[in-house]
Amino acid sequence: MQEPAVAAIRTVSHDLPVSAEFEAFMANSWAATPLPAEIRLPVAGLAAARRAKLSARFPGERLIVPAGEFKVRSNDCDYRFRPHSAYAWLTGLTGEDQAGHVLVLEPDGPHRHEAVLYVRPRSPRAGEEFYRDRRYGEFWVGRRPDLAEAERMTGIRCVHRGEYDRLPPGRDASGDGELAAALSELRLVKDAWEVGQLQLAVDHTTAGFEDVVRALPRALAHPRGERWIEGVFGLRARAEGNGPGYETIAASGAHACVLHWIRNDGRLDPRELLLLDAGVETDTLYTSDITRTLPLSGRFSPVQRQVYELVLAAQDAGMAALKPGASFRDFHRAGMRVIAEGLAEWGVLKSAEGDFHRRYTLCSSGHMLGLDVHDCAQARADAYLDGVLEEGQVLTVEPGLYLQPDDETLPAELRGIGVRIEDDLVITADGARLMSHALPRTPDAVEAWMGELLAG
């Protein structure tokens, strides 16, 4: 059989060629370093069941689910690699060493598939890759499993990545809308293991928010205090998991009115609020997504409390609407009804009727949560946005008010205040369980919590 194709070695641009004598010297006298015999992934059985569900949707068709490729950040430096969520869900493989790997479900009769993983195995000691290739070489990026080890880990037949290029075409999840939709829809309901991973992400995120409050005195003293906040949370995320599940939003003052403020270069002012939207991603790639809006002085001013309490009432109404069989959009409608009525009571709106409140809310009030922060986004509308909630789904409820600093429809004292409160919940048999209950939500509880952490 022809040897599998191997990509050109990516060496350092200023590196010198090696002599034949040195290459021969490097090829010898290495001790055997096998991985432990018992290295099967804890999720391997669950992943097999997931592949069977996907197989049943596409009988007789070749299904291709790539992990994805490296992306260049600058010159010869890549971004940190994270495999595609569908690939991780179907294989259990979540490491940075999965770049370029491909899962193929090969038709094996009319009603089943054989799973085959096309992987780049461990660098052989014969040749230059293991010590010269800065992208794949073992001495540069660490050890990868060999083919037999990869099979033991996953329970999937593993083949050299070079063989993949000889395959006939099939449905590719990176470009086939029907396959991408099916993968999203299959992931909508989480199994018990997934809910446990999401709870772990929430618990680590709770610790990260506590770290941030303790760090507020130093952050307030720094000219880019938002960056300080981002860094403190990022330390917890990297120490406990894979890192932040998305770019942290650390928005002080009017920056909180920018929905995805990730520049995080502002100074903190104790007279203002800090909107912190952040989540830890576990090593298994499940992420939480929590937002708290905190008074940087430790105490809400009367107007800040007024805005906060209206958003909290909207969140309470949204959470109360969560139950199996409810429309996915019900919780958003419930929360926005509270917001519209509150704005009308303040005199900002003439009436709570219509959609004029959207000037101050801007976006929907939540989304599915899982391997992606905005999980299952390729699902068809009738299965997600226009569908009904099911037990085992995990989602966020996150109403907000974004009162722009230049909005002349608002009284001056409200301008520049942004408040969002976001929590993670799992749908249960009779309602929903608040996974992020350890973080306080009411203004009095937030003030007491901050006081205790800052005093400690």
mmCIF file with all atom_site columns, N, CA and C in Angstrom, residues 179-237:
data_model
loop_
_atom_site.group_PDB
_atom_site.id
_atom_site.type_symbol
_atom_site.label_atom_id
_atom_site.label_alt_id
_atom_site.label_comp_id
_atom_site.label_asym_id
_atom_site.label_entity_id
_atom_site.label_seq_id
_atom_site.pdbx_PDB_ins_code
_atom_site.Cartn_x
_atom_site.Cartn_y
_atom_site.Cartn_z
_atom_site.occupancy
_atom_site.B_iso_or_equiv
_atom_site.pdbx_formal_charge
_atom_site.auth_seq_id
_atom_site.auth_comp_id
_atom_site.auth_asym_id
_atom_site.auth_atom_id
_atom_site.pdbx_PDB_model_num
ATOM 1   N N  . LEU A 1 179 ? -26.854 18.236 7.557  1.00 0.00 ? 179 LEU A N  1
ATOM 2   C CA . LEU A 1 179 ? -26.079 17.507 8.562  1.00 0.00 ? 179 LEU A CA 1
ATOM 3   C C  . LEU A 1 179 ? -25.773 18.406 9.761  1.00 0.00 ? 179 LEU A C  1
ATOM 4   N N  . ALA A 1 180 ? -25.402 19.654 9.509  1.00 0.00 ? 180 ALA A N  1
ATOM 5   C CA . ALA A 1 180 ? -25.115 20.582 10.615 1.00 0.00 ? 180 ALA A CA 1
ATOM 6   C C  . ALA A 1 180 ? -26.354 20.785 11.479 1.00 0.00 ? 180 ALA A C  1
ATOM 7   N N  . ALA A 1 181 ? -27.530 20.897 10.843 1.00 0.00 ? 181 ALA A N  1
ATOM 8   C CA . ALA A 1 181 ? -28.767 21.068 11.601 1.00 0.00 ? 181 ALA A CA 1
ATOM 9   C C  . ALA A 1 181 ? -29.061 19.840 12.453 1.00 0.00 ? 181 ALA A C  1
ATOM 10  N N  . ALA A 1 182 ? -28.871 18.650 11.869 1.00 0.00 ? 182 ALA A N  1
ATOM 11  C CA . ALA A 1 182 ? -29.131 17.418 12.625 1.00 0.00 ? 182 ALA A CA 1
ATOM 12  C C  . ALA A 1 182 ? -28.221 17.321 13.840 1.00 0.00 ? 182 ALA A C  1
ATOM 13  N N  . LEU A 1 183 ? -26.954 17.683 13.684 1.00 0.00 ? 183 LEU A N  1
ATOM 14  C CA . LEU A 1 183 ? -26.015 17.623 14.810 1.00 0.00 ? 183 LEU A CA 1
ATOM 15  C C  . LEU A 1 183 ? -26.422 18.593 15.910 1.00 0.00 ? 183 LEU A C  1
ATOM 16  N N  . SER A 1 184 ? -26.877 19.779 15.529 1.00 0.00 ? 184 SER A N  1
ATOM 17  C CA . SER A 1 184 ? -27.346 20.731 16.539 1.00 0.00 ? 184 SER A CA 1
ATOM 18  C C  . SER A 1 184 ? -28.586 20.206 17.249 1.00 0.00 ? 184 SER A C  1
ATOM 19  N N  . GLU A 1 185 ? -29.519 19.661 16.497 1.00 0.00 ? 185 GLU A N  1
ATOM 20  C CA . GLU A 1 185 ? -30.772 19.201 17.091 1.00 0.00 ? 185 GLU A CA 1
ATOM 21  C C  . GLU A 1 185 ? -30.552 18.013 18.025 1.00 0.00 ? 185 GLU A C  1
ATOM 22  N N  . LEU A 1 186 ? -29.620 17.133 17.672 1.00 0.00 ? 186 LEU A N  1
ATOM 23  C CA . LEU A 1 186 ? -29.326 15.998 18.542 1.00 0.00 ? 186 LEU A CA 1
ATOM 24  C C  . LEU A 1 186 ? -28.706 16.439 19.857 1.00 0.00 ? 186 LEU A C  1
ATOM 25  N N  . ARG A 1 187 ? -28.087 17.609 19.874 1.00 0.00 ? 187 ARG A N  1
ATOM 26  C CA . ARG A 1 187 ? -27.417 18.102 21.074 1.00 0.00 ? 187 ARG A CA 1
ATOM 27  C C  . ARG A 1 187 ? -28.322 18.969 21.939 1.00 0.00 ? 187 ARG A C  1
ATOM 28  N N  . LEU A 1 188 ? -29.568 19.212 21.515 1.00 0.00 ? 188 LEU A N  1
ATOM 29  C CA . LEU A 1 188 ? -30.438 20.107 22.271 1.00 0.00 ? 188 LEU A CA 1
ATOM 30  C C  . LEU A 1 188 ? -30.733 19.586 23.678 1.00 0.00 ? 188 LEU A C  1
ATOM 31  N N  . VAL A 1 189 ? -30.991 18.310 23.826 1.00 0.00 ? 189 VAL A N  1
ATOM 32  C CA . VAL A 1 189 ? -31.277 17.724 25.135 1.00 0.00 ? 189 VAL A CA 1
ATOM 33  C C  . VAL A 1 189 ? -29.985 17.108 25.668 1.00 0.00 ? 189 VAL A C  1
ATOM 34  N N  . LYS A 1 190 ? -29.581 17.534 26.850 1.00 0.00 ? 190 LYS A N  1
ATOM 35  C CA . LYS A 1 190 ? -28.330 17.058 27.450 1.00 0.00 ? 190 LYS A CA 1
ATOM 36  C C  . LYS A 1 190 ? -28.584 15.799 28.271 1.00 0.00 ? 190 LYS A C  1
ATOM 37  N N  . ASP A 1 191 ? -27.622 14.876 28.232 1.00 0.00 ? 191 ASP A N  1
ATOM 38  C CA . ASP A 1 191 ? -27.701 13.709 29.116 1.00 0.00 ? 191 ASP A CA 1
ATOM 39  C C  . ASP A 1 191 ? -27.163 14.096 30.497 1.00 0.00 ? 191 ASP A C  1
ATOM 40  N N  . ALA A 1 192 ? -27.261 13.184 31.442 1.00 0.00 ? 192 ALA A N  1
ATOM 41  C CA . ALA A 1 192 ? -26.883 13.499 32.827 1.00 0.00 ? 192 ALA A CA 1
ATOM 42  C C  . ALA A 1 192 ? -25.416 13.867 32.929 1.00 0.00 ? 192 ALA A C  1
ATOM 43  N N  . TRP A 1 193 ? -24.564 13.202 32.146 1.00 0.00 ? 193 TRP A N  1
ATOM 44  C CA . TRP A 1 193 ? -23.130 13.517 32.183 1.00 0.00 ? 193 TRP A CA 1
ATOM 45  C C  . TRP A 1 193 ? -22.898 14.947 31.718 1.00 0.00 ? 193 TRP A C  1
ATOM 46  N N  . GLU A 1 194 ? -23.585 15.358 30.656 1.00 0.00 ? 194 GLU A N  1
ATOM 47  C CA . GLU A 1 194 ? -23.417 16.719 30.148 1.00 0.00 ? 194 GLU A CA 1
ATOM 48  C C  . GLU A 1 194 ? -23.902 17.750 31.162 1.00 0.00 ? 194 GLU A C  1
ATOM 49  N N  . VAL A 1 195 ? -25.025 17.490 31.795 1.00 0.00 ? 195 VAL A N  1
ATOM 50  C CA . VAL A 1 195 ? -25.526 18.415 32.820 1.00 0.00 ? 195 VAL A CA 1
ATOM 51  C C  . VAL A 1 195 ? -24.505 18.539 33.953 1.00 0.00 ? 195 VAL A C  1
ATOM 52  N N  . GLY A 1 196 ? -23.865 17.421 34.309 1.00 0.00 ? 196 GLY A N  1
ATOM 53  C CA . GLY A 1 196 ? -22.830 17.470 35.334 1.00 0.00 ? 196 GLY A CA 1
ATOM 54  C C  . GLY A 1 196 ? -21.651 18.321 34.918 1.00 0.00 ? 196 GLY A C  1
ATOM 55  N N  . GLN A 1 197 ? -21.249 18.231 33.656 1.00 0.00 ? 197 GLN A N  1
ATOM 56  C CA . GLN A 1 197 ? -20.148 19.061 33.164 1.00 0.00 ? 197 GLN A CA 1
ATOM 57  C C  . GLN A 1 197 ? -20.535 20.533 33.156 1.00 0.00 ? 197 GLN A C  1
ATOM 58  N N  . LEU A 1 198 ? -21.765 20.820 32.793 1.00 0.00 ? 198 LEU A N  1
ATOM 59  C CA . LEU A 1 198 ? -22.228 22.209 32.809 1.00 0.00 ? 198 LEU A CA 1
ATOM 60  C C  . LEU A 1 198 ? -22.306 22.747 34.231 1.00 0.00 ? 198 LEU A C  1
ATOM 61  N N  . GLN A 1 199 ? -22.705 21.923 35.170 1.00 0.00 ? 199 GLN A N  1
ATOM 62  C CA . GLN A 1 199 ? -22.720 22.361 36.561 1.00 0.00 ? 199 GLN A CA 1
ATOM 63  C C  . GLN A 1 199 ? -21.305 22.638 37.053 1.00 0.00 ? 199 GLN A C  1
ATOM 64  N N  . LEU A 1 200 ? -20.356 21.812 36.633 1.00 0.00 ? 200 LEU A N  1
ATOM 65  C CA . LEU A 1 200 ? -18.957 22.062 36.987 1.00 0.00 ? 200 LEU A CA 1
ATOM 66  C C  . LEU A 1 200 ? -18.493 23.393 36.425 1.00 0.00 ? 200 LEU A C  1
ATOM 67  N N  . ALA A 1 201 ? -18.865 23.681 35.185 1.00 0.00 ? 201 ALA A N  1
ATOM 68  C CA . ALA A 1 201 ? -18.500 24.968 34.583 1.00 0.00 ? 201 ALA A CA 1
ATOM 69  C C  . ALA A 1 201 ? -19.111 26.118 35.372 1.00 0.00 ? 201 ALA A C  1
ATOM 70  N N  . VAL A 1 202 ? -20.371 25.986 35.777 1.00 0.00 ? 202 VAL A N  1
ATOM 71  C CA . VAL A 1 202 ? -21.037 27.016 36.576 1.00 0.00 ? 202 VAL A CA 1
ATOM 72  C C  . VAL A 1 202 ? -20.322 27.209 37.908 1.00 0.00 ? 202 VAL A C  1
ATOM 73  N N  . ASP A 1 203 ? -19.945 26.110 38.561 1.00 0.00 ? 203 ASP A N  1
ATOM 74  C CA . ASP A 1 203 ? -19.286 26.215 39.865 1.00 0.00 ? 203 ASP A CA 1
ATOM 75  C C  . ASP A 1 203 ? -17.940 26.925 39.752 1.00 0.00 ? 203 ASP A C  1
ATOM 76  N N  . HIS A 1 204 ? -17.173 26.609 38.711 1.00 0.00 ? 204 HIS A N  1
ATOM 77  C CA . HIS A 1 204 ? -15.891 27.295 38.511 1.00 0.00 ? 204 HIS A CA 1
ATOM 78  C C  . HIS A 1 204 ? -16.115 28.773 38.188 1.00 0.00 ? 204 HIS A C  1
ATOM 79  N N  . THR A 1 205 ? -17.173 29.057 37.433 1.00 0.00 ? 205 THR A N  1
ATOM 80  C CA . THR A 1 205 ? -17.471 30.446 37.105 1.00 0.00 ? 205 THR A CA 1
ATOM 81  C C  . THR A 1 205 ? -17.849 31.225 38.357 1.00 0.00 ? 205 THR A C  1
ATOM 82  N N  . THR A 1 206 ? -18.598 30.603 39.244 1.00 0.00 ? 206 THR A N  1
ATOM 83  C CA . THR A 1 206 ? -18.925 31.234 40.526 1.00 0.00 ? 206 THR A CA 1
ATOM 84  C C  . THR A 1 206 ? -17.664 31.629 41.274 1.00 0.00 ? 206 THR A C  1
ATOM 85  N N  . ALA A 1 207 ? -16.685 30.721 41.309 1.00 0.00 ? 207 ALA A N  1
ATOM 86  C CA . ALA A 1 207 ? -15.413 31.031 41.967 1.00 0.00 ? 207 ALA A CA 1
ATOM 87  C C  . ALA A 1 207 ? -14.708 32.187 41.272 1.00 0.00 ? 207 ALA A C  1
ATOM 88  N N  . GLY A 1 208 ? -14.813 32.237 39.936 1.00 0.00 ? 208 GLY A N  1
ATOM 89  C CA . GLY A 1 208 ? -14.196 33.338 39.203 1.00 0.00 ? 208 GLY A CA 1
ATOM 90  C C  . GLY A 1 208 ? -14.823 34.679 39.524 1.00 0.00 ? 208 GLY A C  1
ATOM 91  N N  . PHE A 1 209 ? -16.144 34.721 39.694 1.00 0.00 ? 209 PHE A N  1
ATOM 92  C CA . PHE A 1 209 ? -16.808 35.965 40.071 1.00 0.00 ? 209 PHE A CA 1
ATOM 93  C C  . PHE A 1 209 ? -16.389 36.393 41.477 1.00 0.00 ? 209 PHE A C  1
ATOM 94  N N  . GLU A 1 210 ? -16.228 35.441 42.368 1.00 0.00 ? 210 GLU A N  1
ATOM 95  C CA . GLU A 1 210 ? -15.739 35.771 43.706 1.00 0.00 ? 210 GLU A CA 1
ATOM 96  C C  . GLU A 1 210 ? -14.326 36.343 43.639 1.00 0.00 ? 210 GLU A C  1
ATOM 97  N N  . ASP A 1 211 ? -13.473 35.759 42.791 1.00 0.00 ? 211 ASP A N  1
ATOM 98  C CA . ASP A 1 211 ? -12.114 36.288 42.608 1.00 0.00 ? 211 ASP A CA 1
ATOM 99  C C  . ASP A 1 211 ? -12.158 37.742 42.151 1.00 0.00 ? 211 ASP A C  1
ATOM 100 N N  . VAL A 1 212 ? -13.070 38.033 41.233 1.00 0.00 ? 212 VAL A N  1
ATOM 101 C CA . VAL A 1 212 ? -13.175 39.388 40.691 1.00 0.00 ? 212 VAL A CA 1
ATOM 102 C C  . VAL A 1 212 ? -13.536 40.382 41.788 1.00 0.00 ? 212 VAL A C  1
ATOM 103 N N  . VAL A 1 213 ? -14.510 40.051 42.613 1.00 0.00 ? 213 VAL A N  1
ATOM 104 C CA . VAL A 1 213 ? -14.907 40.984 43.675 1.00 0.00 ? 213 VAL A CA 1
ATOM 105 C C  . VAL A 1 213 ? -13.738 41.232 44.625 1.00 0.00 ? 213 VAL A C  1
ATOM 106 N N  . ARG A 1 214 ? -13.025 40.173 44.992 1.00 0.00 ? 214 ARG A N  1
ATOM 107 C CA . ARG A 1 214 ? -11.867 40.358 45.878 1.00 0.00 ? 214 ARG A CA 1
ATOM 108 C C  . ARG A 1 214 ? -10.799 41.245 45.239 1.00 0.00 ? 214 ARG A C  1
ATOM 109 N N  . ALA A 1 215 ? -10.719 41.220 43.918 1.00 0.00 ? 215 ALA A N  1
ATOM 110 C CA . ALA A 1 215 ? -9.682  41.981 43.205 1.00 0.00 ? 215 ALA A CA 1
ATOM 111 C C  . ALA A 1 215 ? -10.101 43.407 42.895 1.00 0.00 ? 215 ALA A C  1
ATOM 112 N N  . LEU A 1 216 ? -11.316 43.819 43.261 1.00 0.00 ? 216 LEU A N  1
ATOM 113 C CA . LEU A 1 216 ? -11.804 45.145 42.876 1.00 0.00 ? 216 LEU A CA 1
ATOM 114 C C  . LEU A 1 216 ? -10.928 46.294 43.386 1.00 0.00 ? 216 LEU A C  1
ATOM 115 N N  . PRO A 1 217 ? -10.400 46.259 44.611 1.00 0.00 ? 217 PRO A N  1
ATOM 116 C CA . PRO A 1 217 ? -9.564  47.388 45.024 1.00 0.00 ? 217 PRO A CA 1
ATOM 117 C C  . PRO A 1 217 ? -8.376  47.630 44.096 1.00 0.00 ? 217 PRO A C  1
ATOM 118 N N  . ARG A 1 218 ? -7.702  46.564 43.667 1.00 0.00 ? 218 ARG A N  1
ATOM 119 C CA . ARG A 1 218 ? -6.564  46.735 42.748 1.00 0.00 ? 218 ARG A CA 1
ATOM 120 C C  . ARG A 1 218 ? -7.043  47.140 41.366 1.00 0.00 ? 218 ARG A C  1
ATOM 121 N N  . ALA A 1 219 ? -8.179  46.582 40.933 1.00 0.00 ? 219 ALA A N  1
ATOM 122 C CA . ALA A 1 219 ? -8.701  46.938 39.618 1.00 0.00 ? 219 ALA A CA 1
ATOM 123 C C  . ALA A 1 219 ? -9.109  48.403 39.561 1.00 0.00 ? 219 ALA A C  1
ATOM 124 N N  . LEU A 1 220 ? -9.712  48.904 40.635 1.00 0.00 ? 220 LEU A N  1
ATOM 125 C CA . LEU A 1 220 ? -10.123 50.305 40.680 1.00 0.00 ? 220 LEU A CA 1
ATOM 126 C C  . LEU A 1 220 ? -8.929  51.251 40.611 1.00 0.00 ? 220 LEU A C  1
ATOM 127 N N  . ALA A 1 221 ? -7.788  50.799 41.075 1.00 0.00 ? 221 ALA A N  1
ATOM 128 C CA . ALA A 1 221 ? -6.593  51.644 41.077 1.00 0.00 ? 221 ALA A CA 1
ATOM 129 C C  . ALA A 1 221 ? -5.842  51.616 39.757 1.00 0.00 ? 221 ALA A C  1
ATOM 130 N N  . HIS A 1 222 ? -6.209  50.696 38.864 1.00 0.00 ? 222 HIS A N  1
ATOM 131 C CA . HIS A 1 222 ? -5.464  50.535 37.622 1.00 0.00 ? 222 HIS A CA 1
ATOM 132 C C  . HIS A 1 222 ? -6.118  51.338 36.507 1.00 0.00 ? 222 HIS A C  1
ATOM 133 N N  . PRO A 1 223 ? -5.306  51.976 35.623 1.00 0.00 ? 223 PRO A N  1
ATOM 134 C CA . PRO A 1 223 ? -5.905  52.791 34.552 1.00 0.00 ? 223 PRO A CA 1
ATOM 135 C C  . PRO A 1 223 ? -6.722  51.988 33.548 1.00 0.00 ? 223 PRO A C  1
ATOM 136 N N  . ARG A 1 224 ? -6.504  50.684 33.477 1.00 0.00 ? 224 ARG A N  1
ATOM 137 C CA . ARG A 1 224 ? -7.347  49.827 32.642 1.00 0.00 ? 224 ARG A CA 1
ATOM 138 C C  . ARG A 1 224 ? -7.927  48.727 33.521 1.00 0.00 ? 224 ARG A C  1
ATOM 139 N N  . GLY A 1 225 ? -8.758  49.162 34.451 1.00 0.00 ? 225 GLY A N  1
ATOM 140 C CA . GLY A 1 225 ? -9.309  48.227 35.427 1.00 0.00 ? 225 GLY A CA 1
ATOM 141 C C  . GLY A 1 225 ? -10.141 47.125 34.807 1.00 0.00 ? 225 GLY A C  1
ATOM 142 N N  . GLU A 1 226 ? -10.794 47.412 33.666 1.00 0.00 ? 226 GLU A N  1
ATOM 143 C CA . GLU A 1 226 ? -11.553 46.360 32.996 1.00 0.00 ? 226 GLU A CA 1
ATOM 144 C C  . GLU A 1 226 ? -10.641 45.202 32.594 1.00 0.00 ? 226 GLU A C  1
ATOM 145 N N  . ARG A 1 227 ? -9.446  45.539 32.129 1.00 0.00 ? 227 ARG A N  1
ATOM 146 C CA . ARG A 1 227 ? -8.488  44.488 31.762 1.00 0.00 ? 227 ARG A CA 1
ATOM 147 C C  . ARG A 1 227 ? -8.059  43.688 32.999 1.00 0.00 ? 227 ARG A C  1
ATOM 148 N N  . TRP A 1 228 ? -7.924  44.372 34.109 1.00 0.00 ? 228 TRP A N  1
ATOM 149 C CA . TRP A 1 228 ? -7.558  43.674 35.340 1.00 0.00 ? 228 TRP A CA 1
ATOM 150 C C  . TRP A 1 228 ? -8.625  42.628 35.689 1.00 0.00 ? 228 TRP A C  1
ATOM 151 N N  . ILE A 1 229 ? -9.881  43.060 35.574 1.00 0.00 ? 229 ILE A N  1
ATOM 152 C CA . ILE A 1 229 ? -11.002 42.150 35.841 1.00 0.00 ? 229 ILE A CA 1
ATOM 153 C C  . ILE A 1 229 ? -10.953 40.954 34.890 1.00 0.00 ? 229 ILE A C  1
ATOM 154 N N  . GLU A 1 230 ? -10.772 41.235 33.616 1.00 0.00 ? 230 GLU A N  1
ATOM 155 C CA . GLU A 1 230 ? -10.691 40.163 32.623 1.00 0.00 ? 230 GLU A CA 1
ATOM 156 C C  . GLU A 1 230 ? -9.574  39.181 32.968 1.00 0.00 ? 230 GLU A C  1
ATOM 157 N N  . GLY A 1 231 ? -8.425  39.711 33.351 1.00 0.00 ? 231 GLY A N  1
ATOM 158 C CA . GLY A 1 231 ? -7.292  38.852 33.678 1.00 0.00 ? 231 GLY A CA 1
ATOM 159 C C  . GLY A 1 231 ? -7.529  37.996 34.911 1.00 0.00 ? 231 GLY A C  1
ATOM 160 N N  . VAL A 1 232 ? -8.153  38.578 35.923 1.00 0.00 ? 232 VAL A N  1
ATOM 161 C CA . VAL A 1 232 ? -8.448  37.814 37.142 1.00 0.00 ? 232 VAL A CA 1
ATOM 162 C C  . VAL A 1 232 ? -9.377  36.650 36.821 1.00 0.00 ? 232 VAL A C  1
ATOM 163 N N  . PHE A 1 233 ? -10.421 36.917 36.058 1.00 0.00 ? 233 PHE A N  1
ATOM 164 C CA . PHE A 1 233 ? -11.333 35.827 35.713 1.00 0.00 ? 233 PHE A CA 1
ATOM 165 C C  . PHE A 1 233 ? -10.631 34.805 34.817 1.00 0.00 ? 233 PHE A C  1
ATOM 166 N N  . GLY A 1 234 ? -9.822  35.280 33.885 1.00 0.00 ? 234 GLY A N  1
ATOM 167 C CA . GLY A 1 234 ? -9.109  34.364 32.992 1.00 0.00 ? 234 GLY A CA 1
ATOM 168 C C  . GLY A 1 234 ? -8.177  33.430 33.731 1.00 0.00 ? 234 GLY A C  1
ATOM 169 N N  . LEU A 1 235 ? -7.572  33.894 34.816 1.00 0.00 ? 235 LEU A N  1
ATOM 170 C CA . LEU A 1 235 ? -6.705  33.035 35.620 1.00 0.00 ? 235 LEU A CA 1
ATOM 171 C C  . LEU A 1 235 ? -7.503  31.870 36.189 1.00 0.00 ? 235 LEU A C  1
ATOM 172 N N  . ARG A 1 236 ? -8.667  32.161 36.748 1.00 0.00 ? 236 ARG A N  1
ATOM 173 C CA . ARG A 1 236 ? -9.494  31.086 37.290 1.00 0.00 ? 236 ARG A CA 1
ATOM 174 C C  . ARG A 1 236 ? -9.925  30.121 36.182 1.00 0.00 ? 236 ARG A C  1
ATOM 175 N N  . ALA A 1 237 ? -10.288 30.666 35.016 1.00 0.00 ? 237 ALA A N  1
ATOM 176 C CA . ALA A 1 237 ? -10.762 29.824 33.917 1.00 0.00 ? 237 ALA A CA 1
ATOM 177 C C  . ALA A 1 237 ? -9.675  28.887 33.409 1.00 0.00 ? 237 ALA A C  1
#
